[in-house]
Coordinates of C-alpha atoms and ligand atoms in Angstrom, one line a residue:
M1 CA -3.4 -4.8 -14.6
R2 CA -5.5 -7.6 -13.1
V3 CA -8.7 -6.2 -11.6
L4 CA -10.6 -8.4 -9.2
I5 CA -14.0 -7.0 -8.0
R6 CA -15.4 -8.4 -4.8
D7 CA -18.8 -8.0 -3.0
S8 CA -17.5 -6.4 0.2
A9 CA -14.6 -4.9 1.9
A10 CA -14.2 -8.1 3.9
D11 CA -13.9 -10.1 0.7
V12 CA -11.3 -7.7 -0.6
A13 CA -9.2 -8.4 2.6
G14 CA -9.7 -12.1 2.1
C15 CA -8.7 -12.0 -1.5
G16 CA -5.6 -9.9 -0.6
A17 CA -4.7 -12.3 2.1
D18 CA -5.0 -15.3 -0.3
L19 CA -2.5 -13.6 -2.6
I20 CA 0.0 -12.9 0.1
E21 CA -0.4 -16.3 1.6
A22 CA 0.3 -17.9 -1.8
R23 CA 3.4 -15.7 -2.3
L24 CA 4.8 -16.5 1.1
A25 CA 4.3 -20.2 0.6
A26 CA 6.4 -19.9 -2.6
R27 CA 9.0 -17.6 -1.0
P28 CA 9.0 -17.6 2.8
A29 CA 11.9 -15.0 2.9
A30 CA 10.0 -12.5 0.7
V31 CA 10.6 -8.8 1.0
L32 CA 7.2 -7.1 1.4
G33 CA 6.4 -3.4 0.9
L34 CA 3.6 -2.5 3.3
A35 CA 1.0 0.3 3.6
T36 CA -0.8 1.9 6.5
G37 CA -4.2 3.7 6.5
A38 CA -7.7 2.3 7.0
T39 CA -7.9 0.0 4.0
P40 CA -5.3 -2.6 5.0
L41 CA -6.5 -3.0 8.6
A42 CA -8.9 -5.9 7.7
L43 CA -6.1 -7.5 5.6
Y44 CA -3.7 -7.3 8.5
R45 CA -6.3 -8.9 10.9
E46 CA -6.9 -11.7 8.4
L47 CA -3.2 -12.3 8.0
A48 CA -2.7 -12.4 11.8
A49 CA -5.6 -14.9 12.1
R50 CA -4.0 -17.1 9.4
A51 CA -0.6 -16.8 11.1
R52 CA -2.2 -18.0 14.4
A53 CA -3.8 -20.9 12.5
G54 CA -0.4 -21.8 11.1
R55 CA -1.4 -21.1 7.5
V56 CA 1.2 -18.4 7.0
S57 CA 4.5 -17.4 8.7
F58 CA 6.3 -14.1 8.7
S59 CA 9.4 -15.4 10.5
D60 CA 11.7 -15.0 7.5
V61 CA 10.0 -12.0 5.9
T62 CA 11.6 -8.5 5.6
T63 CA 9.3 -5.5 5.3
F64 CA 9.6 -1.9 4.1
N65 CA 6.8 0.5 4.8
L66 CA 5.8 3.1 2.2
D67 CA 5.9 6.2 4.3
E68 CA 6.1 8.1 7.6
Y69 CA 5.1 11.5 8.8
L70 CA 8.0 13.9 9.2
G71 CA 8.4 15.2 12.7
L72 CA 6.8 12.2 14.5
D73 CA 9.1 9.6 16.1
G74 CA 8.1 5.9 16.2
A75 CA 6.7 6.3 19.8
H76 CA 4.0 8.8 18.7
P77 CA 0.7 6.9 18.4
Q78 CA -0.1 8.5 15.0
S79 CA 3.3 7.5 13.6
Y80 CA 3.2 4.8 10.9
R81 CA 5.8 2.9 12.9
A82 CA 3.4 2.8 15.9
Y83 CA 0.5 1.8 13.6
M84 CA 2.5 -1.1 12.1
D85 CA 3.6 -2.4 15.5
R86 CA 0.1 -2.1 17.0
E87 CA -2.0 -3.3 14.0
F88 CA 0.2 -6.0 12.5
F89 CA 3.7 -6.8 13.8
A90 CA 2.5 -7.4 17.4
H91 CA 0.2 -10.1 16.1
V92 CA 2.5 -12.2 13.8
D93 CA 5.8 -14.1 14.1
I94 CA 7.9 -11.4 12.4
D95 CA 11.4 -10.4 13.5
I96 CA 10.9 -6.7 14.3
A97 CA 14.6 -6.1 13.4
R98 CA 13.7 -6.9 9.8
T99 CA 10.8 -4.4 9.7
H100 CA 11.6 -0.9 8.3
V101 CA 9.6 2.3 8.3
P102 CA 11.1 5.6 7.1
A103 CA 12.6 7.6 10.0
G104 CA 10.2 10.4 10.7
N105 CA 12.6 11.9 13.2
A106 CA 15.7 11.7 11.1
G107 CA 18.1 14.7 11.7
N108 CA 18.7 14.8 7.9
A109 CA 15.4 13.6 6.3
R110 CA 16.7 14.0 2.7
R111 CA 19.7 11.8 3.4
A112 CA 17.5 9.3 5.3
A113 CA 15.2 9.0 2.2
V114 CA 18.2 8.2 -0.1
E115 CA 19.4 5.7 2.5
Y116 CA 16.0 4.0 2.6
D117 CA 16.1 3.3 -1.1
R118 CA 19.6 1.9 -0.6
R119 CA 18.4 -0.4 2.1
I120 CA 15.6 -1.7 -0.1
A121 CA 18.2 -2.5 -2.8
D122 CA 20.5 -4.2 -0.3
A123 CA 17.6 -6.4 0.8
G124 CA 17.2 -7.5 -2.9
G125 CA 14.3 -5.2 -3.8
I126 CA 10.6 -5.5 -3.0
D127 CA 9.0 -8.8 -4.0
L128 CA 5.4 -7.7 -3.3
Q129 CA 4.3 -4.1 -2.7
L130 CA 1.0 -3.6 -0.9
L131 CA -0.7 -0.3 -1.7
G132 CA -3.9 1.6 -0.8
I133 CA -5.0 4.6 -2.9
G134 CA -5.9 8.1 -1.8
R135 CA -9.1 9.9 -3.0
N136 CA -6.9 12.0 -5.1
G137 CA -5.1 9.0 -6.6
H138 CA -2.0 9.2 -4.4
I139 CA 0.0 6.0 -3.7
G140 CA 2.3 6.2 -0.7
F141 CA 2.4 9.9 -0.1
N142 CA 3.1 10.6 -3.8
E143 CA 0.5 13.3 -4.3
P144 CA -0.8 14.4 -7.7
Y145 CA 1.9 15.9 -9.9
S146 CA 4.6 13.8 -8.3
S147 CA 7.2 12.6 -10.8
L148 CA 6.3 9.2 -12.0
S149 CA 9.9 8.1 -11.7
S150 CA 10.5 9.6 -8.3
R151 CA 12.6 7.9 -5.6
T152 CA 12.1 7.9 -1.8
R153 CA 12.1 11.6 -0.7
V154 CA 10.5 14.3 1.4
K155 CA 7.0 15.4 0.2
T156 CA 4.6 18.0 1.1
L157 CA 1.1 16.6 1.8
S158 CA -1.8 18.0 -0.2
A159 CA -4.6 20.0 1.6
N160 CA -6.9 17.1 0.8
T161 CA -4.7 14.4 2.4
I162 CA -4.1 16.6 5.5
A163 CA -7.9 17.0 5.8
D164 CA -8.5 13.2 5.2
N165 CA -6.0 12.3 7.9
A166 CA -7.1 15.0 10.4
R167 CA -9.5 12.4 12.0
F168 CA -6.5 10.6 13.4
F169 CA -5.2 13.6 15.4
A170 CA -6.8 15.1 18.5
D171 CA -8.2 18.7 18.4
G172 CA -5.2 21.1 18.7
E173 CA -2.7 18.3 18.3
Y174 CA 0.3 18.9 15.9
Q175 CA -0.5 17.3 12.5
P176 CA 2.5 17.0 10.2
H177 CA 2.3 18.4 6.7
L178 CA 5.4 16.7 5.4
A179 CA 6.3 13.1 5.0
I180 CA 9.0 10.8 3.8
T181 CA 7.6 8.5 1.1
V182 CA 8.9 5.8 -1.1
G183 CA 8.8 7.2 -4.7
I184 CA 6.6 6.1 -7.6
G185 CA 9.8 4.9 -9.4
T186 CA 10.7 2.9 -6.3
I187 CA 7.1 1.4 -6.2
L188 CA 7.4 0.5 -9.9
D189 CA 10.7 -1.4 -9.2
A190 CA 8.8 -3.9 -7.0
R191 CA 8.5 -7.3 -8.7
E192 CA 4.7 -7.4 -8.0
V193 CA 2.1 -4.9 -6.7
L194 CA -1.1 -5.6 -4.9
L195 CA -3.4 -2.5 -4.5
L196 CA -6.6 -2.7 -2.4
A197 CA -9.4 -0.1 -2.5
T198 CA -12.8 -0.1 -0.8
G199 CA -15.7 2.3 -0.6
E200 CA -17.4 4.8 -2.9
A201 CA -15.1 7.6 -1.9
K202 CA -12.3 5.8 -3.9
A203 CA -14.4 5.2 -7.0
A204 CA -13.2 8.2 -9.0
A205 CA -9.5 7.5 -8.2
V206 CA -9.9 3.8 -9.0
R207 CA -11.4 4.8 -12.4
D208 CA -8.6 7.2 -13.2
M209 CA -6.0 4.6 -12.1
I210 CA -7.4 1.8 -14.2
E211 CA -9.0 3.5 -17.2
G212 CA -7.5 7.0 -17.2
P213 CA -4.4 8.1 -19.1
V214 CA -1.1 7.6 -17.4
A215 CA -0.8 11.0 -15.9
A216 CA 0.8 12.8 -12.9
R217 CA -2.7 14.0 -12.1
C218 CA -3.4 10.5 -10.8
P219 CA -0.1 9.0 -9.5
A220 CA -1.7 5.5 -9.2
S221 CA -2.2 5.5 -13.0
A222 CA 1.6 4.9 -13.2
L223 CA 0.8 1.3 -12.2
Q224 CA -0.5 0.8 -15.8
L225 CA 3.2 0.7 -16.7
H226 CA 3.9 -2.2 -14.4
A227 CA 3.6 -5.8 -15.8
H228 CA 2.5 -7.5 -12.6
V229 CA -0.2 -5.6 -10.7
T230 CA -3.3 -7.0 -9.0
V231 CA -6.0 -4.5 -8.0
V232 CA -8.7 -5.8 -5.6
I233 CA -11.7 -3.6 -5.1
D234 CA -15.2 -3.9 -3.7
D235 CA -18.3 -3.1 -5.7
A236 CA -18.5 0.5 -4.3
A237 CA -14.9 1.3 -5.4
A238 CA -15.6 -0.2 -8.8
S239 CA -18.8 1.8 -9.2
A240 CA -17.3 4.6 -11.5
L241 CA -15.6 2.2 -13.9
D242 CA -17.0 2.4 -17.5
D243 CA -17.4 -1.4 -17.7
P244 CA -16.8 -3.3 -14.5
E245 CA -18.5 -6.4 -16.2
F246 CA -15.4 -6.6 -18.5
F247 CA -13.2 -7.3 -15.5
R248 CA -15.6 -9.9 -14.0
H249 CA -15.6 -11.6 -17.4
I250 CA -11.8 -11.7 -17.6
E251 CA -11.6 -13.2 -14.1
R252 CA -14.1 -15.9 -15.1
E253 CA -12.1 -16.6 -18.2
D254 CA -8.8 -16.7 -16.3
R255 CA -10.4 -19.1 -13.8
A256 CA -11.5 -21.3 -16.7
L257 CA -7.9 -21.3 -17.9
G258 CA -6.8 -22.3 -14.3
D259 CA -5.1 -19.0 -13.5
Ligands
F6R301 C1 -0.4 4.7 3.6 C2 -0.3 5.2 2.3 C3 -1.5 6.0 1.7 C4 -2.8 5.3 1.9 C5 -3.9 6.1 1.2 C6 -5.3 5.5 1.5 O1 0.8 4.1 4.0 O2 0.7 5.2 1.7 O3 -1.2 6.1 0.3 O4 -2.8 4.0 1.3 O5 -3.9 7.4 1.7 O6 -5.6 5.5 2.8 P1 -6.9 4.8 3.5 O7 -6.6 3.4 3.3 O8 -6.8 5.3 4.9 O9 -8.0 5.3 2.7

């Protein structure tokens, strides 16, 4: 796991954008796995600015989002489809037909989940999977005690996650308790993973992901089993690590080696 510690959330977004820009320069028709939530918003804004400046293009890119609330169709403003259209796809030169979000309104959600994994495989698999992390260590909507080899499926959200996301729903508005999420096994199949985390609220989960044992208690700890993961965090999210200086030292050494 390569751990890059930055001074601020803005620097985390810039660092993530640098990595994505470099990967798309090498492979313009890459398949990206994308995330929603608060963390990647600054990254999406930065990528959109770079697209406008002609530094990066999404015209040949295919995307698969991690998850979607069950019971919301894509027109619902809190659906992750609406989020992606509003926050990212509308601002870059992507072909919307090549963007995929699990179908929250599928008649048969279990079948739709299996079909989603098949579509990822048909597209050649995910080249680069972008992730955030929940305060309880979830990735996608794989809550603690999810199977570390799980595939895309229907999951029940934890009480913590429902409470964390309640801020996005109006008082009295229906808030889903179920989601379709890409599985941890599906995430581990990606050829590369980029996880961003900012803020002190994520510090314990970041510590468990990086330093903790690989355990279902912290689903993100499964990333320790992946050979090509970059974690970009700000000082606040790094604040519970035993030895953040170790990672800064490694980054300086890597830079000296020209990595
Ligand atoms: C979103 C997702 C979630 C979020 C996580 C962190 O598609 O899969 O795992 O990445 O809940 O959310 P924020 O960034 O809002 O703290």
